[in-house]
C-alpha positions as a Markdown table, in Angstrom:
| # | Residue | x | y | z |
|---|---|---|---|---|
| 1 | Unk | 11.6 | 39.4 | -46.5 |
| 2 | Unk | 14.4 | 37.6 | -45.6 |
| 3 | Unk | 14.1 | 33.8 | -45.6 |
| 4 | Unk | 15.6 | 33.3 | -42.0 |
| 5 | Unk | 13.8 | 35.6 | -40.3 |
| 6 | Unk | 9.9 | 34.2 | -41.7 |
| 7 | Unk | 11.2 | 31.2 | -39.8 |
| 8 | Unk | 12.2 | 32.6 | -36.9 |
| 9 | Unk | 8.9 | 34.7 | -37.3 |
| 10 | Unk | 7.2 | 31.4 | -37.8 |
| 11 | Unk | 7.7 | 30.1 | -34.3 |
| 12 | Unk | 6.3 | 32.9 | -32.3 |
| 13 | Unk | 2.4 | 32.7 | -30.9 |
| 14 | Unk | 0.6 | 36.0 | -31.5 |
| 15 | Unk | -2.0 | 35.0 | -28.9 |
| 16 | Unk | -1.4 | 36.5 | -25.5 |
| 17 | Unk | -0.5 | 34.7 | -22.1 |
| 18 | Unk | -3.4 | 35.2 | -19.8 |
| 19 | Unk | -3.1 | 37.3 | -16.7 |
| 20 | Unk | -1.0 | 35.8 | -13.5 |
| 21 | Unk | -0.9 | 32.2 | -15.2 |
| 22 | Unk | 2.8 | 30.5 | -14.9 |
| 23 | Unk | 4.2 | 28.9 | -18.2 |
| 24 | Unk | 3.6 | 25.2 | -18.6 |
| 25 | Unk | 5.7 | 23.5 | -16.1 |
| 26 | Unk | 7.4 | 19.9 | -17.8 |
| 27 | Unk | 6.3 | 16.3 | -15.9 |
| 28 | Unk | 7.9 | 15.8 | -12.9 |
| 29 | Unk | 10.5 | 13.3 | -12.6 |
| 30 | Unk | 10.8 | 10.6 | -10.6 |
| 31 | Unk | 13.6 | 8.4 | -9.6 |
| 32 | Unk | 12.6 | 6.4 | -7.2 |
| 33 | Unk | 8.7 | 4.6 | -6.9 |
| 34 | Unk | 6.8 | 3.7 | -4.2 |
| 35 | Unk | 4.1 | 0.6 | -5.2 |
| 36 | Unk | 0.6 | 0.5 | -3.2 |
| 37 | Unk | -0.8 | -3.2 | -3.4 |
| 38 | Unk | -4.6 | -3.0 | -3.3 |
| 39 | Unk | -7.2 | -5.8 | -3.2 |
| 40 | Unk | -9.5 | -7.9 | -1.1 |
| 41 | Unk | -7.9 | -11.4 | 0.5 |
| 42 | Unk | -7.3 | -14.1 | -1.8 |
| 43 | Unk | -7.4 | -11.9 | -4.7 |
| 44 | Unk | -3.7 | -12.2 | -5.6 |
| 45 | Unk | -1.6 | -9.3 | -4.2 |
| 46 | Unk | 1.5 | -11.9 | -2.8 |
| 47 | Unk | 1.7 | -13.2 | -6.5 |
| 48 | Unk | 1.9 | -9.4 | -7.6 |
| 49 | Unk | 4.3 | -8.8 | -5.0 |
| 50 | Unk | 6.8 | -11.7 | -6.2 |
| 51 | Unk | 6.1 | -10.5 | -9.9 |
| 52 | Unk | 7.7 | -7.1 | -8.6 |
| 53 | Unk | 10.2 | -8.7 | -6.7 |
| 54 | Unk | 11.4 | -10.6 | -9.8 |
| 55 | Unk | 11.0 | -7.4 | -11.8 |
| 56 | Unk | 12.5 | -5.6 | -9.7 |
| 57 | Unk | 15.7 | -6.7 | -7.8 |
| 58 | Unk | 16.4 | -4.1 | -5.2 |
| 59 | Unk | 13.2 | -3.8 | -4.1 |
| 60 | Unk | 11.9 | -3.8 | -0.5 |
| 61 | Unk | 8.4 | -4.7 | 0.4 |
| 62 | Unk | 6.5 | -4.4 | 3.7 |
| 63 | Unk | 2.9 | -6.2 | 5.2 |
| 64 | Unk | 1.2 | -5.0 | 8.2 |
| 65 | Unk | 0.7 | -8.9 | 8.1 |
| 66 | Unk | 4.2 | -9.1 | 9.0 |
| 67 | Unk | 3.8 | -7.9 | 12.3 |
| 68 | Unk | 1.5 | -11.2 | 13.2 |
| 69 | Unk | 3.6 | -13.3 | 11.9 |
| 70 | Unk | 6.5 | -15.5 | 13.8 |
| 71 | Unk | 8.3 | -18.3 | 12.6 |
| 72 | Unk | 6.0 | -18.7 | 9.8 |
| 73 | Unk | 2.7 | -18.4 | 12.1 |
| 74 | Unk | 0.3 | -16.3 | 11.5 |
| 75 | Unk | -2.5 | -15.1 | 14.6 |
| 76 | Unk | -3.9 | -12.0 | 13.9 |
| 77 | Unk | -5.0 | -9.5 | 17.1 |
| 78 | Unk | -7.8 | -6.7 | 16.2 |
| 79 | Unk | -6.6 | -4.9 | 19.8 |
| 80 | Unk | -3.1 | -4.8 | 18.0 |
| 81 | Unk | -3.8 | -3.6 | 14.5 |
| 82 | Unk | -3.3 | 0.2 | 14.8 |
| 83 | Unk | -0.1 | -0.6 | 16.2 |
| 84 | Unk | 0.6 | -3.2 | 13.4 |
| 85 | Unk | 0.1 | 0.0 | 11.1 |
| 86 | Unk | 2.1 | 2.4 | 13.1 |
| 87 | Unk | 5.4 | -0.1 | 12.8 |
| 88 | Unk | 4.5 | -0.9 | 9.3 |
| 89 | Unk | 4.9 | 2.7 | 8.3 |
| 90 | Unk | 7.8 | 3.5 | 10.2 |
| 91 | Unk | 9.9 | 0.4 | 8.5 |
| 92 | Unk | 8.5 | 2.5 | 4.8 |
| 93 | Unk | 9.4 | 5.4 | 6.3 |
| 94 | Unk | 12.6 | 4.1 | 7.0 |
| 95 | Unk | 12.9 | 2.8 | 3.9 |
| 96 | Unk | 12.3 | 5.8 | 2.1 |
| 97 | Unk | 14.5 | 7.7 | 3.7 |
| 98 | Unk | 17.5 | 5.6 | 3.0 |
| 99 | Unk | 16.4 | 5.9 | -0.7 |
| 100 | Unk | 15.4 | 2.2 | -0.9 |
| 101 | Unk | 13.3 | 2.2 | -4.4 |
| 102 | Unk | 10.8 | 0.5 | -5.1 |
| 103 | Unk | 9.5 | 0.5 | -2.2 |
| 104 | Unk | 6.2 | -1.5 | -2.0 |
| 105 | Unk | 3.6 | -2.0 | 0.2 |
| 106 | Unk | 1.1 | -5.3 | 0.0 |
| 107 | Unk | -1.8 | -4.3 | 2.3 |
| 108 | Unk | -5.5 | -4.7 | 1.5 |
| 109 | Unk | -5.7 | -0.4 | 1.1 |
| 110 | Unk | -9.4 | -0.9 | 0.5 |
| 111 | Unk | -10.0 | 2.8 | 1.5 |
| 112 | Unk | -8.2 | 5.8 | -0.1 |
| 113 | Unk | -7.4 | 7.1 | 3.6 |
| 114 | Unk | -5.4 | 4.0 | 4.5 |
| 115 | Unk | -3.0 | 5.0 | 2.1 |
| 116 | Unk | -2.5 | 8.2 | 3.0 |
| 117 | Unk | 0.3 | 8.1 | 5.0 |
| 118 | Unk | 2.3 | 6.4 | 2.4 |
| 119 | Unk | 1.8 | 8.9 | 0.0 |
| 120 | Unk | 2.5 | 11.4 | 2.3 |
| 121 | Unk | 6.3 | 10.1 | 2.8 |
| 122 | Unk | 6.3 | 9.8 | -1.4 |
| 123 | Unk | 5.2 | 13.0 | -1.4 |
| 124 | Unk | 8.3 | 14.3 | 1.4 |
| 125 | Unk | 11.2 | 12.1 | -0.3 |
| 126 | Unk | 10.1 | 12.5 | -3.6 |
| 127 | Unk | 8.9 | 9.0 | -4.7 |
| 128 | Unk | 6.6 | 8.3 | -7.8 |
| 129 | Unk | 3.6 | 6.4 | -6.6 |
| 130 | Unk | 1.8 | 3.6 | -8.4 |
| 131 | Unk | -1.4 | 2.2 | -7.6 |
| 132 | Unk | -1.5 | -1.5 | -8.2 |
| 133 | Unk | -4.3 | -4.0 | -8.1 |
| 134 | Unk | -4.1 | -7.8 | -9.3 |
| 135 | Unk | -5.7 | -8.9 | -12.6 |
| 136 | Unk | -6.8 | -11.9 | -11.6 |
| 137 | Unk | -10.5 | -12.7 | -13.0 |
| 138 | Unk | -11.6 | -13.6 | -9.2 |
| 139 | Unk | -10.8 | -10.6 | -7.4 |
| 140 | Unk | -14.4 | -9.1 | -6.5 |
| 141 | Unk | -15.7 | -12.9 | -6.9 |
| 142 | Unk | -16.1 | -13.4 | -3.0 |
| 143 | Unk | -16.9 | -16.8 | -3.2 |
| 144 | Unk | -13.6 | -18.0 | -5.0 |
| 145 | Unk | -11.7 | -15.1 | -2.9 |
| 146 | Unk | -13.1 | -17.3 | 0.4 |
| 147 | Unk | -11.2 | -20.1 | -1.3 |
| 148 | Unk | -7.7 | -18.4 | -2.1 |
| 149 | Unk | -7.2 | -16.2 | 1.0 |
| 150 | Unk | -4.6 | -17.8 | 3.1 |
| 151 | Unk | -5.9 | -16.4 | 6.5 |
| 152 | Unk | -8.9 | -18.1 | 7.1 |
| 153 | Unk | -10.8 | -14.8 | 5.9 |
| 154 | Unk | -14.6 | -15.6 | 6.3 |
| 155 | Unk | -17.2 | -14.9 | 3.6 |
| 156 | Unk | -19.2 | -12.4 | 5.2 |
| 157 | Unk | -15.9 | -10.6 | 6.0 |
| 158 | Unk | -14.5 | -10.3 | 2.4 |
| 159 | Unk | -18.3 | -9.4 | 1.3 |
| 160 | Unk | -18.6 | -6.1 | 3.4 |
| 161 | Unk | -14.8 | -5.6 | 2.3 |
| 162 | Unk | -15.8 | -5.4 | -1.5 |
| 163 | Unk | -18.8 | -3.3 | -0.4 |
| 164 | Unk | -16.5 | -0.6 | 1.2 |
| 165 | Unk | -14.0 | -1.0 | -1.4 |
| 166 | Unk | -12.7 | 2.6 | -3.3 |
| 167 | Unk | -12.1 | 2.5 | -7.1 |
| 168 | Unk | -10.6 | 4.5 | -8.8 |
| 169 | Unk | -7.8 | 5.8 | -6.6 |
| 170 | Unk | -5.4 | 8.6 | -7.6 |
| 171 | Unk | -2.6 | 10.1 | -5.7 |
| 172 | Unk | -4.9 | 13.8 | -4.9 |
| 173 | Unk | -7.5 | 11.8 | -4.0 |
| 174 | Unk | -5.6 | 10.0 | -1.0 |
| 175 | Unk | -3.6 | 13.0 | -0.4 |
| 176 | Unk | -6.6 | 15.1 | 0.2 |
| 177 | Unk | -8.9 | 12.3 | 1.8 |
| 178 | Unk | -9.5 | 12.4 | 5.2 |
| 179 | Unk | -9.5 | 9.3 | 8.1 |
| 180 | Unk | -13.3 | 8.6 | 9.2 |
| 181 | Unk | -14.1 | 8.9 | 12.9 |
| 182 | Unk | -13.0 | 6.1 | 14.8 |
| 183 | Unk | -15.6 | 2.9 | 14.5 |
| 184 | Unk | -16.9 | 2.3 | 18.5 |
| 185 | Unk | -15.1 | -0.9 | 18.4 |
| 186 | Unk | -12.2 | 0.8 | 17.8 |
| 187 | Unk | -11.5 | -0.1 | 14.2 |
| 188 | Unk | -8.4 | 1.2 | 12.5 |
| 189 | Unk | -6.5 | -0.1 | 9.5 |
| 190 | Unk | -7.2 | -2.2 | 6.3 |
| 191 | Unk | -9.0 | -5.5 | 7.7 |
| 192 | Unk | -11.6 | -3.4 | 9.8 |
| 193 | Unk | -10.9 | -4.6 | 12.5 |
| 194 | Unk | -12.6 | -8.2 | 11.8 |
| 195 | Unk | -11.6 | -10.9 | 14.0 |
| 196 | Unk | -11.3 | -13.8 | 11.3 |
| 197 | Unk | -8.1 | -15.4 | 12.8 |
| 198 | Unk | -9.6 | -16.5 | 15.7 |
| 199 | Unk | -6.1 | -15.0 | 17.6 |
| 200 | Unk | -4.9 | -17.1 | 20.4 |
| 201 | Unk | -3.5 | -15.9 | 24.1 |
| 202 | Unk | -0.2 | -16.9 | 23.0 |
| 203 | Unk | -0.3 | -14.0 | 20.4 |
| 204 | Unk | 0.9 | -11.6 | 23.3 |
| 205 | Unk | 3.6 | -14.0 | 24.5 |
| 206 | Unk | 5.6 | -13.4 | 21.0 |
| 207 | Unk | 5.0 | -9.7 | 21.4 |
| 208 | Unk | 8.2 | -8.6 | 22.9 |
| 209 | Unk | 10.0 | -10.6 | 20.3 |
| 210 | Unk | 7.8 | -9.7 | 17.4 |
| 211 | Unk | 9.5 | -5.8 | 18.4 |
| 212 | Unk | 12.7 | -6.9 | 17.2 |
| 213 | Unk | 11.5 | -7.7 | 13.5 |
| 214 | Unk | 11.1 | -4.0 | 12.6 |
| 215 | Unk | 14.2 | -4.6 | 10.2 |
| 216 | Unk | 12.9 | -7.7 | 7.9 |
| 217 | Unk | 10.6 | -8.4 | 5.0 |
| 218 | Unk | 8.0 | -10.5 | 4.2 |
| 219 | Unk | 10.1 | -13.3 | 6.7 |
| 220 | Unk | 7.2 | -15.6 | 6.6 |
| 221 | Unk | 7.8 | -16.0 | 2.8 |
| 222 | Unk | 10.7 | -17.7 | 2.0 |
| 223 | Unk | 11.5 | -16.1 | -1.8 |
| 224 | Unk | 11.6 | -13.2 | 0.0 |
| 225 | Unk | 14.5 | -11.1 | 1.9 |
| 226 | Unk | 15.5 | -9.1 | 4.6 |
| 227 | Unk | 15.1 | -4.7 | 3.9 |
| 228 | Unk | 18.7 | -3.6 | 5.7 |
């Protein structure tokens, strides 16, 4: 037989494709990334975030923290927290669909739910998403994560937070997780809803201001910069 065609001969499969199953499709490719932050207070996501930053040049990072912060104060209101969320994701969205990449998002994300509506807008403007946790050897320890938190996070707050804490998160399993019903104190977001900031009165007064901010990042740390 003729030498050329054995080779070609060589390369075919003599087992048959099964019924109605589609060829092997390749990995899809990504081009732009979108980072979730995950971890309990104190554990060390803002030094991850600067690590990316420094990595990572262009990219745009977003807090729900953010929205209680003013002038470098920070006074945290439960009533205002799914609202905190809301303009959170609308700056990512934003973000996103300007083609800002990486895109990352340093919030506690202790449940796989809480992230779902970032994936989501990965998922509609094609954006690679990377879970991302701090290695530091404290960050389940909650009596040195009482010490590092800079928000006055109490002990017995952080404690039920690493009880409810979801390892082990992939991108199906947000996608396809679903929000639990609504808590009867009206809990919604990644700090359930505790009240360890002790927020003042004069939270409200900075509201109508705070509105205005939708455009910056991470203002109440100087290293980094504003998103547009």
């Amino acid at each position: 037989m003729d030498e050329s065609l054995v080779v070609a001969l060589g390369g075919l499969s003599l087992q048959p494709r099964a019924q109605g199953r589609p060829p092997p499709r390749s990995r899809r490719r990504f081009s732009k990334s979108l980072y979730l932050l995950r971890g309990l207070p104190g554990s060390g996501k803002t030094t991850l975030a600067r690590q990316l930053i420094r990595e990572f040049p262009s990219a745009v990072i977003f807090s729900t923290d953010d929205y209680f912060t003013e002038d470098g104060t920070y006074i945290f209101d439960p009533d205002c927290l799914e609202d905190a969320h809301k303009w959170n994701q609308k700056r990512a969205r934003k973000a996103m669909k300007n083609g800002k990449s990486p895109v990352i998002i340093d919030n506690t994300n202790i449940h796989a739910w809480e992230m779902k509506p970032y994936v989501i807008m990965a998922l509609e403007n094609n954006y690679e998403v990377i879970f991302r946790e701090p290695d530091t050897h404290w960050k389940f320890n909650v009596h040195a994560l009482t010490r590092h938190n800079s928000h006055g996070v109490p002990r017995e707050t952080i404690q039920r937070m690493k009880e409810q804490y979801e390892h082990d998160v992939t991108f199906q399993i947000v996608l396809h997780c679903e929000e639990p019903a609504r808590h009867v104190n009206r809990s919604h977001g990644n700090r359930n809803t505790e009240d360890f900031s002790n927020p003042s009165s004069a939270f409200s007064n900075r509201r109508a201001h705070t509105h205005s901010t939708n455009e910056r990042s991470f203002n109440r740390r100087s290293d980094f910069h504003r998103v547009f």
